[in-house]
Coordinates of C-alpha atoms in Angstrom, one line a residue:
X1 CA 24.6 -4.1 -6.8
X2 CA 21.3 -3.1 -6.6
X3 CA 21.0 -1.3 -10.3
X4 CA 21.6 -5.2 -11.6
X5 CA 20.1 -6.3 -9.5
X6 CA 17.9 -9.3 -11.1
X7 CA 19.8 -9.5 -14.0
X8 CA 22.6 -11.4 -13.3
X9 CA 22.7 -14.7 -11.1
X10 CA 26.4 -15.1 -8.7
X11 CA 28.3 -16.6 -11.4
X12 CA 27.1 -13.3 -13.6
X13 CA 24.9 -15.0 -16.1
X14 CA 21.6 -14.1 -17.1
X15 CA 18.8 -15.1 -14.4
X16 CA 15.7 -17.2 -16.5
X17 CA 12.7 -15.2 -16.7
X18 CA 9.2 -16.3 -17.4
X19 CA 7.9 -13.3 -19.1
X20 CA 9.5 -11.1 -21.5
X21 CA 12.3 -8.8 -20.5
X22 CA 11.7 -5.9 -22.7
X23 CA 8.3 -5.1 -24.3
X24 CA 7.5 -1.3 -26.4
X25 CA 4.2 -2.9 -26.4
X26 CA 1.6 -1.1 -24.1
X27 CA -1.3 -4.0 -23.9
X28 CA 1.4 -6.5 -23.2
X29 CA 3.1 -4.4 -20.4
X30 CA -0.1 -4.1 -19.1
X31 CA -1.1 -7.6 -18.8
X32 CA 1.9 -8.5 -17.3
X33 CA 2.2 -5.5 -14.5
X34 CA -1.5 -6.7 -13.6
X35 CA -0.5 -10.4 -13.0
X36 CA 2.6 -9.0 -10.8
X37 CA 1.4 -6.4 -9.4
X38 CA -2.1 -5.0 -9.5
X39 CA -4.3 -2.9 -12.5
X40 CA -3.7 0.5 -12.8
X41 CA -3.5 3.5 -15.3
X42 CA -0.4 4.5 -16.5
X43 CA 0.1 7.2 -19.0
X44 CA 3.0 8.7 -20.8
X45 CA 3.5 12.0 -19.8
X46 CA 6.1 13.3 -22.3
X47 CA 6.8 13.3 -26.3
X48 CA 7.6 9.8 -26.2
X49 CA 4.0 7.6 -26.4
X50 CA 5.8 4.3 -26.7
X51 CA 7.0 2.7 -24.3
X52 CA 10.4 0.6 -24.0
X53 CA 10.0 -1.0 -21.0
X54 CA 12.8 -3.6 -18.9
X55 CA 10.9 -6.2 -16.7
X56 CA 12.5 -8.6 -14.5
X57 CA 11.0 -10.6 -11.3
X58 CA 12.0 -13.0 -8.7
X59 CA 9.7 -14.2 -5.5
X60 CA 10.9 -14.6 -2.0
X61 CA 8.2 -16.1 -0.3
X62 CA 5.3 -14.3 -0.8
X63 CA 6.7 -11.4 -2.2
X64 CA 7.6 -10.0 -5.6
X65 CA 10.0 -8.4 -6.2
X66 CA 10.9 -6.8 -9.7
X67 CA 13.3 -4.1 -11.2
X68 CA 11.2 -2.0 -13.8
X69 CA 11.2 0.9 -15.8
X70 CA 8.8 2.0 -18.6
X71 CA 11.8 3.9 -20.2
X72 CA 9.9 7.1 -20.9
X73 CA 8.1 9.3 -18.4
X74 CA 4.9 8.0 -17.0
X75 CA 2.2 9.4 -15.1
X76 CA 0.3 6.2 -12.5
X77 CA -2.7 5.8 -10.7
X78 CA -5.7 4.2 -9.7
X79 CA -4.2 1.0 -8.5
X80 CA -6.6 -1.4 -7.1
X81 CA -7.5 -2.0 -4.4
X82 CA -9.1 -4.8 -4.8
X83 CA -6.1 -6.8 -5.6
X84 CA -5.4 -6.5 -1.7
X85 CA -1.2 -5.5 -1.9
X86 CA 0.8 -3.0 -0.8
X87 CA 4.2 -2.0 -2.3
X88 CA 7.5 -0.7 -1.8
X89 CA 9.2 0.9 -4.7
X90 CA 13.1 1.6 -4.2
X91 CA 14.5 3.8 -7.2
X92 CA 17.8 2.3 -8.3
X93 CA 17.9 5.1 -11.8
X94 CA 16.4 8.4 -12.1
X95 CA 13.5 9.7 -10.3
X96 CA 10.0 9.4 -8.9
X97 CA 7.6 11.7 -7.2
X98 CA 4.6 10.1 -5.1
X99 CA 1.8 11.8 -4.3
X100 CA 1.0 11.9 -0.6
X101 CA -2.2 14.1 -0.9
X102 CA -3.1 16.8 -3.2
X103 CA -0.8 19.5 -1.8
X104 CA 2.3 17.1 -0.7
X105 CA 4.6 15.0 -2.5
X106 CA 7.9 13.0 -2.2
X107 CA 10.3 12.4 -4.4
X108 CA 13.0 9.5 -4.1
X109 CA 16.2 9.8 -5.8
X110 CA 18.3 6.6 -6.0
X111 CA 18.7 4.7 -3.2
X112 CA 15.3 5.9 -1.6
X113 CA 12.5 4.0 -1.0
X114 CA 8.6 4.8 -0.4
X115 CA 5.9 3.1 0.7
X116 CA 2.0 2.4 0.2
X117 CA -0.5 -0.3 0.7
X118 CA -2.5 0.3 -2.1
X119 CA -5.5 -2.1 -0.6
X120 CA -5.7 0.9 1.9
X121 CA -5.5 4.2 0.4
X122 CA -4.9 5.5 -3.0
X123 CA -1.7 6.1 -4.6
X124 CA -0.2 8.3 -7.5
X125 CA 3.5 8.6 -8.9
X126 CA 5.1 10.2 -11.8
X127 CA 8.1 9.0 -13.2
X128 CA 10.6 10.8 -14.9
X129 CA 12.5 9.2 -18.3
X130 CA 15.3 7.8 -16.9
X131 CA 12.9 6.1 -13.7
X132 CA 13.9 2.3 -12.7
X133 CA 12.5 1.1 -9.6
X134 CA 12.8 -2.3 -7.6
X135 CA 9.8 -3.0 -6.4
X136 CA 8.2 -5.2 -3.6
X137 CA 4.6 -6.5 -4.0
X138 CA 3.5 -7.9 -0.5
X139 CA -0.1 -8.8 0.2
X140 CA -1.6 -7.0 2.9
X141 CA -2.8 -10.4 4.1
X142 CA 1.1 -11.2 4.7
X143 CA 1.7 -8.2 6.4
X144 CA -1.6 -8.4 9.0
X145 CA -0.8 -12.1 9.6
X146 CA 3.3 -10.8 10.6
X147 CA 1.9 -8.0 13.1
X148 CA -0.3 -10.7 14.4
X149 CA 2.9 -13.3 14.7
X150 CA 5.3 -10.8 15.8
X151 CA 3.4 -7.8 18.1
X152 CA 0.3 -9.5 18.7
X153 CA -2.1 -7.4 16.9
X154 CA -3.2 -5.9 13.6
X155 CA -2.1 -2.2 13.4
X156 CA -5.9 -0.3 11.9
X157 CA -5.7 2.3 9.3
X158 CA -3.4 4.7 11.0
X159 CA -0.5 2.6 9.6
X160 CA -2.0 1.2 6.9
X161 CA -2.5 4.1 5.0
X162 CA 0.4 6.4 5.7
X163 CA 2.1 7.0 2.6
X164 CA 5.8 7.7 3.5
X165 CA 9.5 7.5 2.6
X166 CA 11.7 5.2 3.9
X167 CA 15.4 4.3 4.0
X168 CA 17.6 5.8 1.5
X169 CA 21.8 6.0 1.6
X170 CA 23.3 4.1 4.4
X171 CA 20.1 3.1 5.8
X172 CA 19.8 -0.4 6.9
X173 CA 16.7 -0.8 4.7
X174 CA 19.4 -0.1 1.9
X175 CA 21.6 -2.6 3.2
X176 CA 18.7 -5.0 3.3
X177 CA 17.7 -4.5 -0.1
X178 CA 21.0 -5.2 -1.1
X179 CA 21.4 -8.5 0.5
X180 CA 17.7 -9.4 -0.8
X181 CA 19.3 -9.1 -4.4
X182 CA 22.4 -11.4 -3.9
X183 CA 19.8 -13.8 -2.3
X184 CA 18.3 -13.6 -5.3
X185 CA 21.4 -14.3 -6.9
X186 CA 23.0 -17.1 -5.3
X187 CA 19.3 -18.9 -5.4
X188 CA 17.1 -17.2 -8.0
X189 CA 15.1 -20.3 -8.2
X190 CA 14.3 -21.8 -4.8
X191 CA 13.7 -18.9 -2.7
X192 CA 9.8 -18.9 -3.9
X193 CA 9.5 -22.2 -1.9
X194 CA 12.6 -23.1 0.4
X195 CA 12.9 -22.1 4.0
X196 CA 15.3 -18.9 3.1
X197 CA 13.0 -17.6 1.4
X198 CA 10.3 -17.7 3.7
X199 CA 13.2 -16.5 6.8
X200 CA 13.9 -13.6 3.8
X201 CA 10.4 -12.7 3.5
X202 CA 9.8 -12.2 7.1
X203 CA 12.8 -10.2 7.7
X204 CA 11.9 -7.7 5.2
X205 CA 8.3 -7.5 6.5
X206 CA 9.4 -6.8 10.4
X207 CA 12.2 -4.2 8.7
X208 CA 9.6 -2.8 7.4
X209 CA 6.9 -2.2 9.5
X210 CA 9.1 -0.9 12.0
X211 CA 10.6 1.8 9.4
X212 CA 6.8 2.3 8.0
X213 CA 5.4 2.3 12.1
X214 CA 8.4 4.8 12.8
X215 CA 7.0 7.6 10.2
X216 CA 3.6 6.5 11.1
X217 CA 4.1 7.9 14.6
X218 CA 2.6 4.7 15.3
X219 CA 4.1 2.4 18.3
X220 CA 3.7 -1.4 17.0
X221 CA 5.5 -2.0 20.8
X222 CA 2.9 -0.3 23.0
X223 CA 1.0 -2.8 25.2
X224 CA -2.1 -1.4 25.1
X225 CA -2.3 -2.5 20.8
X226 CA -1.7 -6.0 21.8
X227 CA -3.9 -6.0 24.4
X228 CA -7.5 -4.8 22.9
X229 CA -10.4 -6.6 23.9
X230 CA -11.8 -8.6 21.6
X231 CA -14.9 -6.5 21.4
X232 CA -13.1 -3.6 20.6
X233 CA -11.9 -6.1 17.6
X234 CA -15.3 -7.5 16.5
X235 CA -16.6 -3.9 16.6
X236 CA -13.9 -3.0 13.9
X237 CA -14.9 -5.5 12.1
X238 CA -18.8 -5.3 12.1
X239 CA -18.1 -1.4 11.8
X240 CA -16.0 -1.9 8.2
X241 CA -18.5 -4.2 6.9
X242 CA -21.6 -2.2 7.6
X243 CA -20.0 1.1 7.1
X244 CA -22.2 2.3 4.1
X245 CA -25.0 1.5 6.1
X246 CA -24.1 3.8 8.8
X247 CA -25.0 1.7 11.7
X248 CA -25.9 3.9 15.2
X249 CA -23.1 2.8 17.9
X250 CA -25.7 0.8 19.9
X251 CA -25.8 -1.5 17.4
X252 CA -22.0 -2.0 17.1
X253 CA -22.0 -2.6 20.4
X254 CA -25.1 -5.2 19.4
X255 CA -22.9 -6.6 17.2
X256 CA -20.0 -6.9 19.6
X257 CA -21.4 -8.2 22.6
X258 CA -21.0 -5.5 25.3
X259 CA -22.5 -2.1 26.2
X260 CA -22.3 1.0 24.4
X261 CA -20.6 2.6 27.8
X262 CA -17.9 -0.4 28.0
X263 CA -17.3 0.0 24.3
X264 CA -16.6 3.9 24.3
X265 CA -14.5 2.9 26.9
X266 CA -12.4 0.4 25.3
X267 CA -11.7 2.2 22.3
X268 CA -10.5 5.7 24.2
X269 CA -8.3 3.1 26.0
X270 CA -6.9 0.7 23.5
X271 CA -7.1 3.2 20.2
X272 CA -7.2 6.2 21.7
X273 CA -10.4 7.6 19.6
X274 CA -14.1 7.3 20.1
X275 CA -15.7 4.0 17.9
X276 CA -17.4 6.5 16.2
X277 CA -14.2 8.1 14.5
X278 CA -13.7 4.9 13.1
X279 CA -16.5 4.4 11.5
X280 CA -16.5 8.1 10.1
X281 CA -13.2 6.9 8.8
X282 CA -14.5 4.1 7.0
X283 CA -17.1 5.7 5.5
X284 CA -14.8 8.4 3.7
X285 CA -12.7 5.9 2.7
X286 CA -15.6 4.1 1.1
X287 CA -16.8 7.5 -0.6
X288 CA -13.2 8.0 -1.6
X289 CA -12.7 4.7 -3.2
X290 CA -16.4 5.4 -5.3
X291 CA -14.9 8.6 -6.2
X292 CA -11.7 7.4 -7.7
X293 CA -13.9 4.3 -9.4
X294 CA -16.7 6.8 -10.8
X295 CA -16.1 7.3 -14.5
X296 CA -19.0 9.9 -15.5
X297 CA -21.6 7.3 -13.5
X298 CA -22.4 9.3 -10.5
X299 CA -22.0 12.5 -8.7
X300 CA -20.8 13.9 -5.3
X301 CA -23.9 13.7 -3.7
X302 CA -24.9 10.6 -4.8
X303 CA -21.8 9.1 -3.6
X304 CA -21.8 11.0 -0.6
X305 CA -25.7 9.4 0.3
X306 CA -24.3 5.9 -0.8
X307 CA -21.7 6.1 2.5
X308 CA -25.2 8.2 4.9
X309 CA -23.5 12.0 4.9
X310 CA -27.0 13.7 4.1
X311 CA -25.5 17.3 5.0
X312 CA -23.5 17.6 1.8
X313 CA -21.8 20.7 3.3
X314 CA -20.8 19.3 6.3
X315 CA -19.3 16.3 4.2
X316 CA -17.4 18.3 1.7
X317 CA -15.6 20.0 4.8
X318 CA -14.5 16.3 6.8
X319 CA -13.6 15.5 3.3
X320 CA -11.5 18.1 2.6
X321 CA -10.1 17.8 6.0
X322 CA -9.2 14.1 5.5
X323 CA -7.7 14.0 1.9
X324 CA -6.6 17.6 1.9
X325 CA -8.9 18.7 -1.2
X326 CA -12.7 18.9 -2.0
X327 CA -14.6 15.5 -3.5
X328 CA -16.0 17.5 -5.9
X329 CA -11.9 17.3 -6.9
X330 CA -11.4 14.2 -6.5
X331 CA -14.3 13.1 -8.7
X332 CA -12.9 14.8 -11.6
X333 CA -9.4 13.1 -11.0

C-alpha cells in the first residue's frame, strides 16, 4: 500500500494535486520542496545532474505528508532551521543513509523510518537512485503543544535533537503509516480541516514521540518532567534567549525569580543536570548553527566569541565532544 501511496484515491483513481507531479526542473523542485517542507541544499551526487523528480502531498491536520523522490542520487543538507519543523522520512523504494554525526550513520531500507527535528539540530541524507520516501513535515510547535496536552510538559533538547531510526517491518509505526495512507484515500480532501484529521494528526504525533522518547532514552512518563517548577521553566527560557550573551547563573536566577541555591537545586532534581549545562548546550548549538550558516563570512574564533568561549582550545574540545568532530570541520562543511 504504502509504495502508492498518494497516488491513488479508494476507488483507484488519481488523487488531485495542486502542484505538479513530476518536474526534471531543479528551480521548480526547489520552490516547491521549500513551500512543503523547508530550504535546503540538495545536490546530485552521481552522473545524472538532472533531476526527474515524483511529488505528491496530502495534509492531515497539521501535517504534510508527501511521497517523493528526486529519481537520481542526491546528496541533502542544511535544512533550516528557521522554518521551525521536524520530519519523519519513511523509505517506501530504495535507500537512504542519514547522517547522525560525523562518524555514525543510518541507513533505512524500505519500510524504515528515521527521524529529525530539523528546528533542533542539523541534518544530512544521501539518497541513492532508486530513493522514494514518504515524508511527514510536523511543526515543532505541534509537537511541544501535544507533550504539553498529553504528558504535561515540554521534553528540552535531549529529545529534540536525537536523530534516530524508528519502526521498520511489522512495527506498529508501519502499520500506522499504512492506515494514514488509506485515510488519505478514502478522504484525500477533508482530512486538512475535518475532525479525522485532526484525531489522525494526534495519533501519529503521540506514536511518535513515544517511539522517538524510546531511542531517546528519554521517559516522557517520569513525574518528575511534568512536575518542574516553573522557575526551572522561565530559567530555560531566559537561558535560550540570552545564550550568546552568556549570562552568569545569578542572573538567571534574576531572571527567574528564586535563588541561585534553590535553582541548582531544581534543575539536579527535575533535569537531572546543573542550569549551567544547559546553557553550555545552547551556546554550542548557537555556534553550530553560525557554523553551518557561515559561507566564507567568518571564522572559528569569531564565531566561537559571538556565543563567549574565549579559550578557543578549551571550545574546540566541548565541541568536538558534542558533535563528534572539530568546528574548524564543521565550518568547512
Amino acid at each position: 500500500m504504502l509504495r502508492d501511496a498518494l497516488l491513488y484515491d479508494a476507488a483507484g483513481r488519481p488523487i488531485k494535486q495542486h502542484h505538479k507531479v513530476l518536474s526534471e526542473d531543479w528551480d521548480e523542485i526547489r520552490a516547491w520542496s521549500n513551500e512543503v517542507y523547508m530550504p535546503y541544499h540538495v545536490a546530485p551526487t552521481g552522473k545524472a545532474a538532472k533531476p526527474n523528480s515524483t511529488m505528491h502531498s496530502a495534509q492531515i491536520g497539521r501535517i504534510i505528508v508527501t511521497r517523493f523522490g528526486y529519481g537520481i542520487p542526491v546528496d541533502i543538507k542544511d535544512w533550516s532551521q528557521d522554518a521551525g519543523n521536524a520530519v519523519v522520512l519513511t523509505t517506501i523504494g530504495g535507500n537512504a543513509r542519514h547522517r547522525i554525526d560525523r562518524a555514525q550513520a543510518a541507513d533505512t531500507g524500505i519500510g524504515e523510518s528515521f527521524v529529525v527535528d530539523c528546528s533542533r539540530t542539523d541534518y544530512h541524507v544521501d539518497f541513492d537512485p532508486d530513493h522514494l520516501q514518504l515524508n511527514l513535515t510536523i511543526p515543532h510547535r505541534v509537537l511541544e503543544e501535544i507533550c504539553r496536552d498529553w504528558f504535561g510538559f515540554v521534553p528540552d533538547d535531549a529529545l529534540w535533537q536525537c536523530k534516530t531510526l524508528i519502526g521498520g517491518k511489522n512495527s506498529s509505526w508501519l502499520a500506522l503509516m499504512d492506515y494514514m495512507a488509506r485515510c488519505i484515500a478514502e478522504a484525500p480532501d477533508r482530512l486538512a480541516r475535518d475532525r479525522t484529521g485532526r484525531h489522525l494528526e494526534q495519533t501519529i504525533c503521540i506514536h511518535l514521540l513515544n517511539e522517538w522518547a524510546a531511542r531517546a532514552g528519554f521517559d516522557l512518563e517520569n513525574p518528575r518532567n511534568g512536575l518542574a517548577p516553573r522557575h526551572v521553566r522561565l530559567a530555560e527560557e531566559f537561558m535560550r534567549d540570552h545564550a550568546a550573551n552568556t549570562p552568569s547563573m545569578v542572573e538567571v536566577a534574576q531572571a527567574a525569580g528564586t535563588s541561585l541555591r534553590s535553582l541548582t537545586l531544581a534543575f539536579k532534581q527535575f533535569r537531572g543536570y546543573p542550569p549551567s549545562q544547559f546553557l553550555r548546550e545552547q551556546r554550542l548549538q548557537g555556534v553550530r548553527k553560525a557554523l553551518t550558516a557561515t559561507e566564507g563570512a567568518g571564522t572559528v574564533s569569531q564565531i566561537a566569541n559571538d556565543w563567549g568561549f574565549i579559550h578557543l582550545g578549551e571550545f574546540a574540545r566541548l565541541y568536538k565532544d558534542r558533535f563528534g568532530e572539530l568546528p574548524s570541520r564543521t565550518l568547512r562543511g
